[in-house]
Amino acid sequence: MSETPVDADEVRHVADLARIDLDDEAVDQFAVQFADILSYFDALDDVPEVDPEADLVNVMRDDEVRDGLTQAEALENAPETEDGYFKGPSVS
Amino acid sequence: MSHDAFITEETIHGADDGPLAGRTVAIKDNISTKGVRTTCGSEMLTDYVPPYDATVVERLKSAGATLVGKTNMDEFGMGTTTETSAFGPTTNPVDEDRVPGGSSGGSAAAVAAGEADAALGSDTGGSVRCPAAFCGVVGIKPTYGLVSRYGLVAYANSLEQIGPLAPTVEEAAEVLEVIAGPDDRDATTRAEGADANYASAANGDVDGLSIGVPTELIEGADDRVVDRFHETIADLETRGAETHEVSLPSVERAVQAYYVIAMSEASSNLARFDGVRYGPDTDAEGNWNESFAAVREAGFGDEVKRRILLGTYALSAGYHDKYYAKAQDARAWLKQDFDEALSEADVLASPTMPVLPFELGESLDDPLRMYLADANTVPVNLANLPAISVPAGRADGLPVGLQLIGPAFGERTIIRAASAVESSV
């Protein structure tokens, strides 16, 4: 049994955060599977703290103008456009 | 096509001359091809046509390759069987009732069936090596930073690399030479890939090669797979290789760490699919949150939803330290273990997959069981190392793959070792 049991409400909450609608059947199925998977993940609790090697560096380039997609190309795959813009759903 | 290896069949001609002139190459459908739809095996991108080529596609075309189509895959690379594709499963050319492995199952099946001379896949946690092993072909997961990811539709950026599949080690190495090397459009590429010369390393010579065998990657594997593995290793010993057992305690936590990190990165990466810039045209109503949620319910399959939700959960307030931070610790621990093991061995060897190819439908209802099949491949991605899967004969008529892991940018060493395996079976 996981230390973090998952119920249907918790699945609905996460689905809401992730912006994915789920029907009741999917919620119930995910609740069972998530309990299983998260309890398996509990084995991470005994992993020792390890300092990652610090060999990462920033990769920078000069801020210069380069060719990119044209406006038409960028809009090619959008389901809806208007006056050269993407058209999305209303904000409120 | 007989095995449903392709989602889209379309011929794209490359340059007249070059190292791959006359060679046909199939491309996994999460790698962007200008003017040819790139679906990622998802309803979400059924009609998506990229306006540009991935760097690897540009390089293949410049090298004279003829591209023959876009191959089937688990949706967004999330799966081990190619059954999560919205376009239906691909079958294994060796046994029609079995899966080809995944997520680059279409690429492996195309090569195994002779429908392409080589193919590109992407490997986030084994997605090149698993299908290579299940279909009896060669697959290479390059060192992180060797091959540009520009134009690869992201699933888990910190883990994935594009890699070649081909019938032989030498042919896979020839494709790797073409696609490797720095690219200013992917800041994670490294200088080490410049002027790559890999195919010449496929000389079949293992005399004096030191091979470490991690005991943790043998325990728990199917006996038939383990028997084939030991027979192959014994043959390499008779040809002058030295072998010894090594212990990598951290790999016991690799599957957990891998799935937490991959799901977390996926939950962020796949946020872009909201039906505005691309995606299905739905009649969803309501405000933007309601509309996005409706598009994403319709566009994503179950496995993708599962990973986005679990990733969102692992990153959410109260759980970040328990899951994501601990997974990063496990990742650093794995790197240490591998560094240590590879300081006393030239390569590490294991079965690529602990199991023989699944029957179609066998694992779909049990996601955790599918995740556990990745036990031997995910540690390599977490440690940023190169690995190759090479056919090591068959068990009960089904292909067994042997995995060789090398130090960072040690592609020549694993290619040499793999070419010896190839000539011994």
mmCIF file of N, CA, C and O in Angstrom, chain B residues 15 22 43 57 74 76 88 99 137 147 162 185 216 227 236 252 323 338-339 346 377 383 425:
data_model
loop_
_atom_site.group_PDB
_atom_site.id
_atom_site.type_symbol
_atom_site.label_atom_id
_atom_site.label_comp_id
_atom_site.label_asym_id
_atom_site.label_seq_id
_atom_site.Cartn_x
_atom_site.Cartn_y
_atom_site.Cartn_z
ATOM 1 N N ALA B 15 20.492 14.134 -51.748
ATOM 2 C CA ALA B 15 21.501 14.566 -52.721
ATOM 3 C C ALA B 15 21.911 13.381 -53.599
ATOM 4 O O ALA B 15 21.720 12.221 -53.255
ATOM 5 N N GLY B 22 22.009 5.862 -52.542
ATOM 6 C CA GLY B 22 21.466 4.543 -52.872
ATOM 7 C C GLY B 22 20.878 3.808 -51.686
ATOM 8 O O GLY B 22 20.342 2.716 -51.824
ATOM 9 N N GLU B 43 -3.466 11.179 -32.209
ATOM 10 C CA GLU B 43 -4.615 11.890 -32.786
ATOM 11 C C GLU B 43 -4.359 13.396 -32.785
ATOM 12 O O GLU B 43 -4.830 14.123 -33.640
ATOM 13 N N VAL B 57 17.398 14.929 -40.368
ATOM 14 C CA VAL B 57 16.805 14.704 -41.693
ATOM 15 C C VAL B 57 17.598 15.474 -42.750
ATOM 16 O O VAL B 57 17.928 14.943 -43.816
ATOM 17 N N ASP B 74 4.860 4.196 -30.511
ATOM 18 C CA ASP B 74 3.985 4.472 -29.378
ATOM 19 C C ASP B 74 3.741 5.979 -29.324
ATOM 20 O O ASP B 74 4.632 6.782 -29.610
ATOM 21 N N PHE B 76 3.741 9.599 -28.880
ATOM 22 C CA PHE B 76 4.760 10.497 -28.312
ATOM 23 C C PHE B 76 5.946 9.730 -27.712
ATOM 24 O O PHE B 76 6.670 10.257 -26.870
ATOM 25 N N GLY B 88 -2.893 2.259 -34.608
ATOM 26 C CA GLY B 88 -2.928 0.805 -34.485
ATOM 27 C C GLY B 88 -1.531 0.237 -34.357
ATOM 28 O O GLY B 88 -0.540 0.936 -34.580
ATOM 29 N N VAL B 99 4.582 -8.246 -30.525
ATOM 30 C CA VAL B 99 4.855 -6.827 -30.723
ATOM 31 C C VAL B 99 6.296 -6.667 -31.227
ATOM 32 O O VAL B 99 7.151 -7.523 -30.977
ATOM 33 N N VAL B 137 17.390 -6.739 -34.969
ATOM 34 C CA VAL B 137 18.266 -5.844 -35.716
ATOM 35 C C VAL B 137 19.161 -5.083 -34.728
ATOM 36 O O VAL B 137 19.066 -5.275 -33.512
ATOM 37 N N VAL B 147 24.041 13.650 -30.871
ATOM 38 C CA VAL B 147 23.169 13.866 -32.035
ATOM 39 C C VAL B 147 22.178 14.992 -31.719
ATOM 40 O O VAL B 147 21.573 15.018 -30.634
ATOM 41 N N ILE B 162 18.331 10.785 -30.627
ATOM 42 C CA ILE B 162 17.963 10.098 -31.862
ATOM 43 C C ILE B 162 19.061 9.087 -32.163
ATOM 44 O O ILE B 162 20.248 9.389 -31.971
ATOM 45 N N ARG B 185 21.677 24.692 -33.425
ATOM 46 C CA ARG B 185 20.255 24.795 -33.095
ATOM 47 C C ARG B 185 19.864 23.885 -31.927
ATOM 48 O O ARG B 185 18.707 23.845 -31.516
ATOM 49 N N GLU B 216 23.003 -7.041 -11.356
ATOM 50 C CA GLU B 216 21.618 -6.572 -11.182
ATOM 51 C C GLU B 216 20.823 -6.614 -12.486
ATOM 52 O O GLU B 216 19.587 -6.611 -12.455
ATOM 53 N N ASP B 227 20.301 -17.503 -20.714
ATOM 54 C CA ASP B 227 21.116 -18.559 -21.322
ATOM 55 C C ASP B 227 21.788 -18.077 -22.611
ATOM 56 O O ASP B 227 22.978 -18.309 -22.823
ATOM 57 N N LEU B 236 32.698 -14.741 -26.636
ATOM 58 C CA LEU B 236 33.610 -13.595 -26.710
ATOM 59 C C LEU B 236 34.883 -13.877 -25.892
ATOM 60 O O LEU B 236 35.980 -13.443 -26.263
ATOM 61 N N GLU B 252 18.873 -0.645 -9.143
ATOM 62 C CA GLU B 252 17.631 -1.142 -8.532
ATOM 63 C C GLU B 252 16.589 -0.023 -8.377
ATOM 64 O O GLU B 252 15.423 -0.294 -8.107
ATOM 65 N N TYR B 323 9.256 12.855 -4.823
ATOM 66 C CA TYR B 323 9.438 12.133 -6.089
ATOM 67 C C TYR B 323 10.540 12.731 -6.966
ATOM 68 O O TYR B 323 11.556 12.100 -7.243
ATOM 69 N N PHE B 338 28.062 3.969 -12.619
ATOM 70 C CA PHE B 338 28.541 3.648 -13.963
ATOM 71 C C PHE B 338 29.989 4.111 -14.160
ATOM 72 O O PHE B 338 30.808 3.400 -14.752
ATOM 73 N N ASP B 339 30.304 5.306 -13.671
ATOM 74 C CA ASP B 339 31.677 5.809 -13.798
ATOM 75 C C ASP B 339 32.662 4.833 -13.164
ATOM 76 O O ASP B 339 33.725 4.537 -13.718
ATOM 77 N N ASP B 346 36.077 -1.874 -20.220
ATOM 78 C CA ASP B 346 35.908 -1.071 -21.439
ATOM 79 C C ASP B 346 34.424 -0.891 -21.758
ATOM 80 O O ASP B 346 33.999 0.172 -22.202
ATOM 81 N N THR B 377 17.334 -0.929 -19.882
ATOM 82 C CA THR B 377 17.651 0.145 -20.836
ATOM 83 C C THR B 377 17.650 1.534 -20.198
ATOM 84 O O THR B 377 18.481 2.372 -20.554
ATOM 85 N N ALA B 383 22.189 7.945 -17.128
ATOM 86 C CA ALA B 383 23.621 8.216 -16.978
ATOM 87 C C ALA B 383 24.207 8.901 -18.211
ATOM 88 O O ALA B 383 25.427 9.123 -18.270
ATOM 89 N N VAL B 425 27.463 -15.044 -33.687
ATOM 90 C CA VAL B 425 26.175 -15.764 -33.672
ATOM 91 C C VAL B 425 25.690 -16.101 -35.076
ATOM 92 O O VAL B 425 26.269 -15.691 -36.042
#
